Structures are given as C-alpha cells and as structure tokens.
Coordinates of N, CA and C in Angstrom, one line a residue:
M282 N 0.8 -1.2 0.0 CA 0.0 0.0 0.0 C 0.9 1.3 0.0
K283 N 2.0 1.2 0.7 CA 2.8 2.4 0.9 C 3.3 3.0 -0.5
D284 N 3.7 2.1 -1.4 CA 4.2 2.5 -2.6 C 3.2 3.3 -3.5
I285 N 1.9 2.8 -3.3 CA 0.8 3.5 -4.0 C 0.5 4.8 -3.4
I286 N 0.4 4.8 -2.1 CA 0.0 6.1 -1.4 C 1.0 7.2 -1.6
E287 N 2.3 6.8 -1.8 CA 3.3 7.8 -2.0 C 3.2 8.5 -3.4
K288 N 2.4 7.9 -4.3 CA 2.1 8.6 -5.6 C 1.1 9.7 -5.4
F289 N 0.4 9.8 -4.3 CA -0.7 10.8 -4.1 C -0.2 12.0 -3.4
N290 N -0.9 13.1 -3.7 CA -0.7 14.4 -3.0 C -1.9 14.6 -2.1
F291 N -1.7 14.6 -0.8 CA -2.7 14.7 0.2 C -2.8 16.1 0.7
I292 N -4.0 16.7 0.8 CA -4.3 18.0 1.4 C -5.4 17.7 2.4
N293 N -5.1 18.1 3.7 CA -6.1 17.8 4.8 C -6.6 19.1 5.3
L294 N -7.9 19.3 5.2 CA -8.6 20.5 5.6 C -9.4 20.3 6.8
D295 N -9.5 21.3 7.6 CA -10.4 21.2 8.8 C -11.9 21.4 8.3
E296 N -12.1 22.4 7.4 CA -13.4 22.7 6.9 C -13.4 23.2 5.5
T297 N -14.4 22.8 4.7 CA -14.6 23.3 3.4 C -16.1 23.2 3.0
D298 N -16.5 23.8 2.0 CA -17.9 23.6 1.6 C -18.2 22.2 1.1
S299 N -17.3 21.7 0.2 CA -17.3 20.3 -0.1 C -15.9 20.0 -0.7
T300 N -15.5 18.8 -0.5 CA -14.1 18.4 -1.1 C -14.1 18.4 -2.6
N301 N -15.3 18.0 -3.2 CA -15.4 18.1 -4.7 C -15.2 19.5 -5.1
N302 N -16.0 20.4 -4.5 CA -15.9 21.9 -4.9 C -14.5 22.4 -4.7
F303 N -13.8 22.0 -3.7 CA -12.4 22.5 -3.4 C -11.5 22.1 -4.6
L304 N -11.7 20.8 -5.1 CA -10.8 20.4 -6.2 C -11.2 21.0 -7.5
K305 N -12.5 21.3 -7.7 CA -12.9 21.9 -8.9 C -12.3 23.3 -9.0
R306 N -12.3 24.0 -7.9 CA -11.8 25.4 -7.8 C -10.3 25.5 -8.1
N307 N -9.6 24.4 -7.6 CA -8.2 24.5 -7.6 C -7.5 23.5 -8.6
C308 N -8.3 22.8 -9.4 CA -7.7 21.6 -10.1 C -6.6 22.0 -11.1
E309 N -6.6 23.2 -11.6 CA -5.6 23.7 -12.6 C -4.2 23.8 -11.9
N310 N -4.2 24.0 -10.6 CA -3.0 24.2 -9.9 C -2.6 23.0 -9.1
L311 N -3.3 22.0 -9.2 CA -3.0 20.8 -8.4 C -2.6 19.6 -9.3
P312 N -1.7 18.8 -8.8 CA -1.3 17.7 -9.6 C -2.3 16.5 -9.7
D313 N -2.1 15.7 -10.7 CA -2.9 14.5 -10.8 C -2.7 13.7 -9.5
L314 N -3.7 12.9 -9.1 CA -3.7 12.1 -7.9 C -3.6 12.9 -6.6
T315 N -4.3 14.0 -6.6 CA -4.5 14.8 -5.4 C -5.7 14.3 -4.6
V316 N -5.5 14.1 -3.3 CA -6.7 13.7 -2.5 C -6.8 14.8 -1.4
V317 N -8.0 15.3 -1.3 CA -8.3 16.3 -0.3 C -9.3 15.7 0.7
T318 N -9.0 15.9 2.0 CA -9.9 15.4 3.0 C -10.4 16.6 3.8
A319 N -11.5 16.4 4.5 CA -12.0 17.5 5.3 C -12.7 16.9 6.6
E320 N -12.5 17.6 7.7 CA -13.2 17.1 8.9 C -14.7 17.5 8.9
L321 N -15.0 18.6 8.2 CA -16.4 19.1 8.1 C -16.6 19.6 6.7
Q322 N -17.8 19.3 6.2 CA -18.3 19.9 4.9 C -19.5 20.7 5.3
T323 N -19.5 22.0 4.9 CA -20.6 22.8 5.2 C -21.7 22.7 4.1
A324 N -21.3 22.2 2.9 CA -22.3 22.1 1.8 C -22.0 20.8 1.0
G325 N -21.9 19.7 1.8 CA -21.7 18.4 1.1 C -22.8 18.1 0.1
R326 N -22.4 17.5 -1.0 CA -23.4 17.2 -2.1 C -23.4 15.7 -2.5
G327 N -24.6 15.3 -2.9 CA -24.7 14.0 -3.5 C -25.2 14.1 -4.9
R328 N -25.6 13.0 -5.5 CA -26.1 13.0 -6.8 C -27.5 13.6 -6.9
M329 N -27.9 14.0 -8.1 CA -29.3 14.6 -8.3 C -29.5 15.8 -7.5
G330 N -28.5 16.6 -7.2 CA -28.6 17.8 -6.4 C -28.9 17.7 -5.0
K331 N -28.8 16.4 -4.4 CA -29.2 16.2 -3.0 C -28.0 16.7 -2.2
S332 N -28.3 17.1 -0.9 CA -27.3 17.4 0.0 C -26.8 16.1 0.7
F333 N -25.6 16.2 1.2 CA -25.0 15.1 2.0 C -24.6 15.6 3.4
C334 N -25.2 15.1 4.4 CA -25.0 15.6 5.7 C -23.6 15.2 6.2
S335 N -22.8 16.2 6.6 CA -21.4 15.9 6.9 C -20.9 16.5 8.2
P336 N -21.5 16.1 9.3 CA -21.1 16.7 10.6 C -19.6 16.5 11.0
K337 N -19.1 17.4 11.7 CA -17.7 17.3 12.1 C -17.4 16.2 13.0
G338 N -16.3 15.5 12.7 CA -15.8 14.4 13.6 C -16.6 13.1 13.5
T339 N -17.5 13.0 12.5 CA -18.3 11.8 12.4 C -17.9 10.9 11.1
G340 N -17.3 11.5 10.2 CA -17.1 10.8 8.9 C -15.8 11.0 8.2
A341 N -15.6 10.2 7.2 CA -14.4 10.4 6.3 C -15.0 11.1 5.0
Y342 N -14.6 12.3 4.8 CA -15.1 13.1 3.6 C -13.9 13.4 2.8
F343 N -13.8 12.8 1.6 CA -12.6 13.1 0.8 C -12.9 12.9 -0.7
S344 N -12.1 13.6 -1.5 CA -12.2 13.5 -3.0 C -10.9 13.3 -3.6
I345 N -10.9 12.6 -4.7 CA -9.7 12.2 -5.5 C -9.7 12.9 -6.8
L346 N -8.6 13.6 -7.2 CA -8.5 14.3 -8.4 C -7.7 13.5 -9.4
L347 N -8.3 13.2 -10.6 CA -7.6 12.5 -11.7 C -7.5 13.4 -12.9
K348 N -6.3 13.5 -13.4 CA -6.1 14.4 -14.5 C -5.4 13.8 -15.7
N349 N -4.6 12.7 -15.5 CA -3.8 12.2 -16.6 C -4.4 10.9 -17.2
D350 N -4.6 11.0 -18.6 CA -5.0 9.8 -19.3 C -6.3 9.1 -18.8
I351 N -7.3 9.8 -18.5 CA -8.5 9.3 -18.1 C -9.5 9.3 -19.3
S352 N -9.7 8.2 -19.9 CA -10.6 8.2 -21.0 C -12.1 8.3 -20.6
V353 N -12.9 8.7 -21.5 CA -14.4 8.8 -21.2 C -14.9 7.4 -20.8
E354 N -14.4 6.4 -21.5 CA -14.8 5.0 -21.2 C -14.5 4.6 -19.7
I355 N -13.3 4.9 -19.3 CA -13.0 4.6 -17.9 C -13.8 5.5 -17.0
S356 N -14.0 6.7 -17.3 CA -14.8 7.6 -16.5 C -16.2 7.1 -16.2
K357 N -16.8 6.4 -17.1 CA -18.1 5.8 -16.9 C -18.2 4.9 -15.7
H358 N -17.0 4.3 -15.3 CA -17.0 3.3 -14.3 C -16.4 3.8 -13.0
L359 N -16.0 5.1 -12.9 CA -15.4 5.6 -11.7 C -16.2 5.4 -10.5
T360 N -17.6 5.7 -10.6 CA -18.4 5.5 -9.4 C -18.5 4.0 -9.0
V361 N -18.5 3.1 -10.0 CA -18.6 1.7 -9.8 C -17.3 1.3 -9.0
M362 N -16.1 1.8 -9.5 CA -14.9 1.5 -8.9 C -14.9 1.9 -7.4
A363 N -15.3 3.1 -7.2 CA -15.3 3.7 -5.8 C -16.3 2.9 -4.9
A364 N -17.4 2.5 -5.4 CA -18.4 1.8 -4.6 C -17.8 0.4 -4.2
V365 N -17.2 -0.3 -5.1 CA -16.5 -1.5 -4.8 C -15.4 -1.3 -3.8
A366 N -14.6 -0.3 -4.0 CA -13.4 -0.1 -3.2 C -13.9 0.2 -1.7
V367 N -14.9 1.1 -1.6 CA -15.4 1.4 -0.3 C -16.0 0.2 0.4
L368 N -16.8 -0.6 -0.3 CA -17.4 -1.8 0.3 C -16.3 -2.8 0.7
E369 N -15.4 -3.0 -0.1 CA -14.4 -4.1 0.2 C -13.4 -3.6 1.3
E370 N -13.2 -2.3 1.4 CA -12.3 -1.8 2.5 C -13.1 -1.8 3.8
I371 N -14.4 -1.5 3.8 CA -15.2 -1.7 5.0 C -15.2 -3.1 5.4
Q372 N -15.3 -4.0 4.5 CA -15.3 -5.5 4.8 C -14.0 -5.9 5.6
T373 N -13.0 -5.1 5.4 CA -11.7 -5.5 6.1 C -11.8 -5.1 7.6
V374 N -12.7 -4.2 8.0 CA -12.7 -3.7 9.4 C -14.0 -4.1 10.1
T375 N -15.0 -4.7 9.4 CA -16.2 -5.1 10.0 C -16.7 -6.4 9.4
D376 N -17.5 -7.2 10.2 CA -18.1 -8.4 9.7 C -19.5 -8.2 9.4
R377 N -20.0 -6.9 9.3 CA -21.4 -6.7 9.0 C -21.7 -6.8 7.6
D378 N -23.0 -6.8 7.2 CA -23.5 -7.1 5.9 C -23.4 -5.8 5.1
V379 N -22.4 -5.7 4.2 CA -22.2 -4.5 3.4 C -22.7 -4.8 1.9
K380 N -23.5 -3.9 1.4 CA -24.0 -4.1 0.0 C -24.0 -2.7 -0.7
I381 N -24.2 -2.8 -2.0 CA -24.3 -1.6 -2.9 C -25.7 -1.4 -3.3
K382 N -26.2 -0.2 -3.2 CA -27.5 0.2 -3.8 C -27.1 1.0 -5.1
W383 N -27.6 0.5 -6.2 CA -27.3 1.2 -7.5 C -27.8 2.7 -7.4
V384 N -27.0 3.6 -7.7 CA -25.8 3.4 -8.4 C -24.6 3.8 -7.6
N385 N -24.8 4.6 -6.5 CA -23.7 5.2 -5.9 C -23.7 5.2 -4.4
D386 N -24.5 4.3 -3.8 CA -24.6 4.2 -2.3 C -24.1 2.9 -1.8
V387 N -23.4 2.9 -0.6 CA -23.0 1.7 0.1 C -23.8 1.6 1.4
Y388 N -24.4 0.4 1.6 CA -25.2 0.2 2.8 C -24.6 -0.9 3.7
I389 N -24.9 -0.7 5.0 CA -24.6 -1.7 6.0 C -25.9 -2.1 6.7
D390 N -26.2 -3.4 6.7 CA -27.4 -3.8 7.4 C -28.6 -3.0 7.0
G391 N -28.7 -2.7 5.7 CA -29.9 -2.1 5.2 C -30.0 -0.6 5.4
K392 N -28.9 0.0 5.9 CA -28.9 1.5 6.1 C -27.7 2.1 5.4
K393 N -27.9 3.3 4.9 CA -26.8 4.0 4.1 C -25.6 4.3 5.0
V394 N -24.4 4.0 4.5 CA -23.2 4.3 5.2 C -22.3 5.2 4.4
C395 N -22.5 5.2 3.1 CA -21.6 6.0 2.2 C -22.3 6.4 0.9
G396 N -22.0 7.7 0.5 CA -22.5 8.2 -0.7 C -21.3 8.6 -1.6
I397 N -21.4 8.5 -2.9 CA -20.3 8.8 -3.9 C -20.9 9.8 -4.9
L398 N -20.1 10.8 -5.2 CA -20.4 11.7 -6.3 C -19.2 11.9 -7.2
T399 N -19.3 11.5 -8.5 CA -18.3 11.6 -9.4 C -18.6 12.7 -10.4
E400 N -17.6 13.6 -10.6 CA -17.8 14.7 -11.5 C -16.6 14.9 -12.4
G401 N -16.8 15.6 -13.6 CA -15.7 15.7 -14.5 C -15.9 16.7 -15.6
S402 N -14.9 17.0 -16.4 CA -14.9 17.9 -17.5 C -14.3 17.2 -18.7
V403 N -15.0 17.1 -19.8 CA -14.5 16.4 -21.0 C -13.9 17.3 -22.0
N404 N -12.8 16.9 -22.6 CA -12.2 17.6 -23.7 C -12.7 17.0 -25.0
P405 N -13.5 17.7 -25.8 CA -14.2 17.1 -27.0 C -13.2 16.7 -28.1
Q406 N -12.0 17.3 -28.1 CA -11.1 17.0 -29.2 C -10.4 15.7 -28.9
S407 N -9.9 15.5 -27.7 CA -9.2 14.3 -27.3 C -10.1 13.1 -26.9
E408 N -11.3 13.5 -26.6 CA -12.3 12.5 -26.0 C -11.7 11.9 -24.7
K409 N -11.0 12.7 -24.0 CA -10.5 12.3 -22.7 C -11.0 13.4 -21.7
L410 N -10.9 13.1 -20.4 CA -11.3 14.1 -19.5 C -10.2 15.1 -19.2
N411 N -10.6 16.4 -19.1 CA -9.7 17.3 -18.5 C -9.4 17.0 -17.1
Y412 N -10.4 16.6 -16.4 CA -10.2 16.0 -15.0 C -11.4 15.2 -14.6
A413 N -11.3 14.4 -13.7 CA -12.4 13.7 -13.0 C -12.2 13.8 -11.5
I414 N -13.3 13.9 -10.8 CA -13.2 14.0 -9.3 C -14.1 12.9 -8.8
I415 N -13.6 12.1 -7.9 CA -14.4 11.1 -7.2 C -14.6 11.6 -5.7
G416 N -15.8 11.9 -5.4 CA -16.1 12.4 -4.0 C -16.7 11.3 -3.2
I417 N -16.2 11.0 -2.0 CA -16.7 9.9 -1.1 C -17.0 10.5 0.3
G418 N -18.1 10.1 0.8 CA -18.5 10.5 2.2 C -18.9 9.2 2.9
I419 N -18.2 8.9 4.0 CA -18.5 7.7 4.8 C -18.8 8.1 6.2
N420 N -19.9 7.5 6.7 CA -20.2 7.7 8.1 C -19.4 6.7 8.9
L421 N -18.5 7.3 9.8 CA -17.6 6.4 10.6 C -18.2 6.1 11.9
K422 N -18.6 7.1 12.7 CA -19.1 7.0 14.0 C -20.1 8.1 14.3
I423 N -21.4 7.7 14.5 CA -22.4 8.7 14.7 C -23.2 8.4 15.9
S424 N -23.6 9.5 16.6 CA -24.5 9.4 17.7 C -25.9 9.9 17.3
E425 N -26.8 9.8 18.2 CA -28.2 10.1 17.8 C -28.4 11.5 17.4
N426 N -27.7 12.4 18.0 CA -27.9 13.8 17.7 C -27.0 14.4 16.5
D427 N -26.2 13.5 15.9 CA -25.4 14.0 14.8 C -26.1 14.3 13.5
F428 N -27.2 13.6 13.3 CA -28.0 13.8 12.1 C -29.4 14.3 12.4
P429 N -30.0 15.0 11.4 CA -31.4 15.4 11.6 C -32.3 14.2 11.8
K430 N -33.5 14.4 12.5 CA -34.4 13.3 12.8 C -34.8 12.5 11.6
D431 N -35.0 13.2 10.5 CA -35.5 12.5 9.3 C -34.5 11.5 8.7
L432 N -33.2 11.6 9.1 CA -32.2 10.7 8.6 C -31.8 9.6 9.6
R433 N -32.1 9.8 10.9 CA -31.6 8.9 11.9 C -31.9 7.4 11.7
D434 N -33.1 7.1 11.1 CA -33.5 5.7 10.9 C -33.0 5.2 9.5
L435 N -32.3 6.1 8.8 CA -31.9 5.7 7.4 C -30.4 5.5 7.2
V436 N -29.6 6.0 8.2 CA -28.2 6.0 8.1 C -27.6 5.1 9.2
T437 N -26.4 4.6 8.9 CA -25.6 3.9 10.0 C -24.1 4.3 9.8
C438 N -23.3 3.6 10.6 CA -21.9 4.0 10.6 C -21.0 2.7 10.5
V439 N -19.7 2.9 10.1 CA -18.8 1.7 10.0 C -18.5 1.2 11.4
F440 N -18.1 2.0 12.3 CA -17.6 1.6 13.6 C -18.7 1.7 14.7
E441 N -18.9 0.7 15.4 CA -19.9 0.7 16.5 C -19.3 1.4 17.7
N442 N -18.0 1.4 17.9 CA -17.3 2.1 19.0 C -16.6 3.3 18.4
E443 N -15.7 3.9 19.2 CA -15.0 5.0 18.7 C -14.1 4.7 17.5
C444 N -13.9 5.7 16.6 CA -13.1 5.6 15.5 C -11.8 6.4 15.7
S445 N -10.6 5.8 15.7 CA -9.4 6.6 16.0 C -9.0 7.2 14.7
K446 N -8.0 8.2 14.8 CA -7.5 8.9 13.7 C -6.8 7.9 12.7
S447 N -6.1 6.9 13.3 CA -5.3 6.0 12.5 C -6.3 5.1 11.7
Q448 N -7.4 4.7 12.4 CA -8.4 3.9 11.7 C -9.0 4.6 10.5
K449 N -9.3 5.9 10.7 CA -9.8 6.7 9.6 C -8.8 6.8 8.5
E450 N -7.6 7.1 8.8 CA -6.5 7.3 7.8 C -6.3 6.0 7.0
N451 N -6.3 4.8 7.7 CA -6.1 3.5 7.1 C -7.3 3.2 6.1
L452 N -8.5 3.6 6.5 CA -9.6 3.3 5.7 C -9.5 4.1 4.4
I453 N -9.2 5.4 4.5 CA -9.1 6.3 3.3 C -8.0 5.8 2.4
N454 N -6.8 5.5 3.0 CA -5.7 5.0 2.2 C -6.0 3.7 1.5
G455 N -6.7 2.8 2.2 CA -7.1 1.5 1.6 C -8.0 1.7 0.4
I456 N -9.0 2.6 0.5 CA -9.9 2.9 -0.6 C -9.2 3.5 -1.8
V457 N -8.3 4.5 -1.5 CA -7.6 5.1 -2.5 C -6.7 4.1 -3.3
C458 N -6.1 3.2 -2.6 CA -5.2 2.2 -3.2 C -6.1 1.3 -4.1
R459 N -7.2 0.9 -3.6 CA -8.1 0.0 -4.4 C -8.5 0.7 -5.7
I460 N -8.9 1.9 -5.6 CA -9.4 2.7 -6.8 C -8.2 2.8 -7.8
Y461 N -7.0 3.1 -7.3 CA -5.8 3.3 -8.1 C -5.6 2.0 -8.9
K462 N -5.7 0.8 -8.3 CA -5.4 -0.5 -9.0 C -6.5 -0.7 -10.1
M463 N -7.7 -0.3 -9.8 CA -8.7 -0.5 -10.8 C -8.5 0.4 -12.0
I464 N -8.2 1.7 -11.8 CA -7.9 2.6 -12.9 C -6.7 2.2 -13.7
K465 N -5.7 1.7 -13.1 CA -4.5 1.3 -13.8 C -4.6 -0.1 -14.4
G466 N -5.7 -0.8 -14.3 CA -5.9 -2.1 -14.9 C -5.3 -3.2 -14.2
E467 N -4.9 -3.0 -12.9 CA -4.3 -4.1 -12.1 C -5.4 -4.9 -11.5
D468 N -6.6 -4.3 -11.4 CA -7.8 -5.0 -10.9 C -8.9 -4.9 -11.9
T469 N -9.2 -6.0 -12.6 CA -10.2 -5.9 -13.7 C -11.5 -6.5 -13.5
S470 N -11.7 -7.1 -12.3 CA -13.0 -7.8 -12.1 C -14.0 -7.0 -11.2
Y471 N -13.8 -5.7 -11.1 CA -14.6 -4.9 -10.2 C -16.1 -4.9 -10.7
I472 N -16.3 -4.9 -12.0 CA -17.7 -4.9 -12.5 C -18.5 -6.2 -12.0
D473 N -17.9 -7.3 -12.1 CA -18.5 -8.5 -11.6 C -18.8 -8.4 -10.1
R474 N -17.8 -7.9 -9.4 CA -18.0 -7.8 -7.9 C -19.1 -6.7 -7.6
Y475 N -19.2 -5.6 -8.4 CA -20.2 -4.7 -8.2 C -21.6 -5.3 -8.3
R476 N -21.8 -6.1 -9.4 CA -23.0 -6.8 -9.6 C -23.3 -7.8 -8.5
K477 N -22.3 -8.5 -8.0 CA -22.5 -9.5 -6.9 C -22.9 -8.8 -5.6
Y478 N -22.4 -7.6 -5.4 CA -22.7 -6.9 -4.1 C -24.0 -6.1 -4.1
S479 N -24.7 -6.0 -5.3 CA -25.9 -5.3 -5.4 C -27.0 -6.0 -4.6
F480 N -27.8 -5.2 -3.9 CA -28.9 -5.8 -3.1 C -30.3 -5.5 -3.7
L481 N -30.3 -4.9 -4.9 CA -31.6 -4.5 -5.5 C -32.3 -5.7 -6.2
D482 N -31.6 -6.7 -6.6 CA -32.3 -7.7 -7.4 C -33.5 -8.3 -6.8
G483 N -34.7 -8.2 -7.5 CA -35.9 -8.7 -7.1 C -36.7 -7.7 -6.1
K484 N -36.1 -6.6 -5.8 CA -36.7 -5.6 -4.9 C -37.8 -4.8 -5.6
K485 N -38.8 -4.4 -4.9 CA -39.8 -3.4 -5.4 C -39.1 -2.0 -5.2
I486 N -39.1 -1.2 -6.3 CA -38.4 0.1 -6.3 C -39.3 1.2 -6.8
S487 N -38.9 2.4 -6.6 CA -39.5 3.6 -7.2 C -38.4 4.2 -8.1
I488 N -38.7 4.3 -9.4 CA -37.7 5.0 -10.3 C -38.0 6.5 -10.3
I489 N -37.0 7.2 -9.9 CA -37.2 8.7 -9.7 C -36.5 9.4 -10.9
N490 N -37.3 10.1 -11.7 CA -36.8 10.8 -12.8 C -37.4 12.2 -12.8
G491 N -36.6 13.2 -12.2 CA -37.2 14.5 -12.0 C -38.4 14.5 -11.1
N492 N -39.5 15.0 -11.6 CA -40.7 15.0 -10.8 C -41.6 13.7 -11.0
L493 N -41.1 12.8 -11.9 CA -41.8 11.6 -12.2 C -41.3 10.5 -11.4
T494 N -42.2 9.7 -10.7 CA -41.8 8.5 -10.0 C -42.7 7.4 -10.5
E495 N -42.0 6.3 -10.8 CA -42.7 5.1 -11.3 C -42.4 3.9 -10.5
S496 N -43.4 3.0 -10.2 CA -43.1 1.8 -9.5 C -42.6 0.7 -10.5
A497 N -41.6 -0.1 -10.0 CA -41.1 -1.1 -10.8 C -40.5 -2.2 -9.9
T498 N -40.0 -3.3 -10.5 CA -39.3 -4.3 -9.9 C -37.9 -4.4 -10.4
A499 N -36.8 -4.3 -9.6 CA -35.5 -4.4 -10.1 C -35.2 -5.8 -10.4
L500 N -34.6 -6.0 -11.6 CA -34.3 -7.4 -12.1 C -32.9 -7.7 -11.8
Y501 N -32.0 -6.9 -12.4 CA -30.5 -7.3 -12.2 C -29.7 -6.1 -12.7
I502 N -28.4 -6.1 -12.3 CA -27.4 -5.2 -12.9 C -26.8 -5.8 -14.1
D503 N -26.7 -5.1 -15.2 CA -26.1 -5.7 -16.4 C -24.6 -5.6 -16.4
G504 N -24.0 -6.0 -17.5 CA -22.5 -6.0 -17.6 C -21.9 -4.7 -17.7
N505 N -22.7 -3.6 -17.9 CA -22.2 -2.3 -17.9 C -22.6 -1.5 -16.7
C506 N -23.1 -2.3 -15.7 CA -23.5 -1.7 -14.4 C -24.8 -0.8 -14.5
N507 N -25.6 -1.0 -15.6 CA -26.9 -0.4 -15.6 C -27.9 -1.2 -14.9
L508 N -29.0 -0.6 -14.4 CA -30.0 -1.3 -13.7 C -31.1 -1.7 -14.7
V509 N -31.4 -3.0 -14.8 CA -32.5 -3.5 -15.6 C -33.7 -3.7 -14.7
A510 N -34.9 -3.1 -15.0 CA -36.1 -3.1 -14.2 C -37.3 -3.4 -15.0
K511 N -38.4 -3.8 -14.4 CA -39.6 -4.1 -15.0 C -40.7 -3.1 -14.4
K512 N -41.3 -2.3 -15.2 CA -42.3 -1.3 -14.7 C -43.5 -2.0 -14.3
D513 N -44.1 -1.7 -13.2 CA -45.3 -2.4 -12.7 C -46.5 -2.1 -13.5
E514 N -46.6 -0.8 -14.0 CA -47.9 -0.4 -14.6 C -48.0 -1.0 -16.0
T515 N -46.9 -1.0 -16.8 CA -46.9 -1.4 -18.2 C -46.3 -2.8 -18.4
G516 N -45.5 -3.3 -17.5 CA -44.8 -4.5 -17.7 C -43.6 -4.4 -18.6
E517 N -43.3 -3.1 -19.0 CA -42.1 -2.9 -19.9 C -40.8 -3.1 -19.1
T518 N -39.9 -3.7 -19.8 CA -38.5 -3.9 -19.2 C -37.6 -2.7 -19.7
V519 N -37.0 -2.0 -18.8 CA -36.2 -0.8 -19.1 C -34.8 -1.0 -18.5
T520 N -33.9 -0.3 -19.2 CA -32.5 -0.3 -18.7 C -32.2 1.1 -18.3
L521 N -31.8 1.3 -17.0 CA -31.6 2.6 -16.5 C -30.1 2.9 -16.5
F522 N -29.6 3.9 -17.3 CA -28.2 4.2 -17.4 C -27.8 5.2 -16.3
S523 N -28.8 6.0 -15.8 CA -28.5 6.9 -14.8 C -29.8 7.2 -14.1
G524 N -29.8 8.1 -13.1 CA -31.0 8.5 -12.4 C -30.9 8.0 -11.0
D525 N -32.0 7.8 -10.3 CA -32.0 7.4 -8.9 C -33.2 6.4 -8.7
V526 N -33.1 5.6 -7.7 CA -34.2 4.7 -7.3 C -34.2 4.6 -5.8
S527 N -35.4 4.4 -5.3 CA -35.6 4.1 -3.9 C -36.2 2.8 -3.7
V528 N -35.9 2.1 -2.6 CA -36.4 0.8 -2.3 C -37.7 0.9 -1.5
K529 N -38.8 0.3 -2.0 CA -40.0 0.4 -1.3 C -40.0 -0.5 -0.1
P530 N -40.6 0.0 1.0 CA -40.6 -0.9 2.2 C -41.6 -2.1 2.0
M531 N -41.2 -3.2 2.5 CA -42.0 -4.4 2.4 C -43.2 -4.4 3.2

C-alpha cells in the first residue's frame, strides 16, 4: 500500500464547503492524484442535487482528483470502482452485511453508510477528461444527535465504537489504493463484484426521474452496471443508465 499512497498528494482541511468543490476550484494548480480530506463539509453534495450531511468528527469526507489519461470510457465506471473499493475496504474492518445500492450508495445492514459523487470535464477534441473527481463520504461513528431526525433511521456507521485517527486514515488510504489499482488495470474484475454486491435484485423500487416517480421491480445489474427493471404499470422492461431509485418498504 505504501508505494501507491506515495504517488498521491494529500491535502487535509479542517473545513470546506465540499471536497469536490475544493478540487474543482483548484484543479488547474493541483497535480494528478491529489486527495483532499475535510473534517467538516458545510455544503456536502450527493447525486441529483441532493445534500450530503457531513457533521464534524463523524465521517471520512474526501475527494480524489484524476487528470492524466482518463478516457471517457474509464470515467463511466469511476463510481462503480469507488463503490466496490469502499465496500471491500469496509469489509476489512467489520463483519457486518455490506452491500451496494445502485448506483452510488453503500449500505450496511440495510442502512446507508456511504455516498459517492463523481464529476468531471470532458475535452471534446481528445475524447478524454480534462479532469475527473471522485467524491466519497462515509459515516464512521455517529450518535443520535449528529444527524437530523428524518435521517436517523436511514443511516448507519462503520464503527460501532470510537473511530481513531489511524483507523480513519487507514480506511481512506485503503480505498484510494483499491481505486488506483482499478484505474491502472491491475484489478479488472470490479464490475463482476459490483453486480454481486448489489442488493436490489428482485426488490420493489421507485424509479425517480425529476418529478416523475414510477413503480417497478429491479431485475438485475447488467454487464455495464446499468439497472434493468420491469415497470409495474406497463410490464415494460427498461435499462436505467442513470438516475435514482428508492427501495419500497416491504
């Protein structure tokens, strides 16, 4: 792990609006493989414009900047890579049931423990990215009052007891190393593992597309990590390339 971590430039902040925003503002002046971490995010963000609650001292909030030789094809799988890396690194420190909810959330025992937001800028001439940013937020240790009431029954944390500084650093470093190996082609089976870790197969879901919500049954994750589902109303089988879904309570 040490030889990979030494390739990265780490910036550790006490507070920022979001680690993704920090990298977007400063990416021109920062080297490839920069990782920025923050103890607190005042405006943490998720996909679809959602906020990501980021209280101080409760989580690992960090983003990875990629600038060199990132093709658009690879960029399509950065969220998949990050989800698998987070799940498998959490599995090294806990024996709890860790799963992936398509497309960018990691769950423990049926509750959300991690959200991922990947952003980038494409160069149309080279068909490569000017940059890509993988943002990751993980709940490490939370108490009842750390999150708003409407989230308390929906989220959980990695550690049931206290999380030390070294545990947090080791978790971040482990995730960064796993993602690096996937990007560099040293780990090529992450798509198969993403599909295996998904917990949506056979679940009743709501497909959320802007203001439109449709009931469906999740069938499976395909070889490109798209979600294949069957709409309840029409019986139509659809492939979801992006968007969001929620799992209906049984």
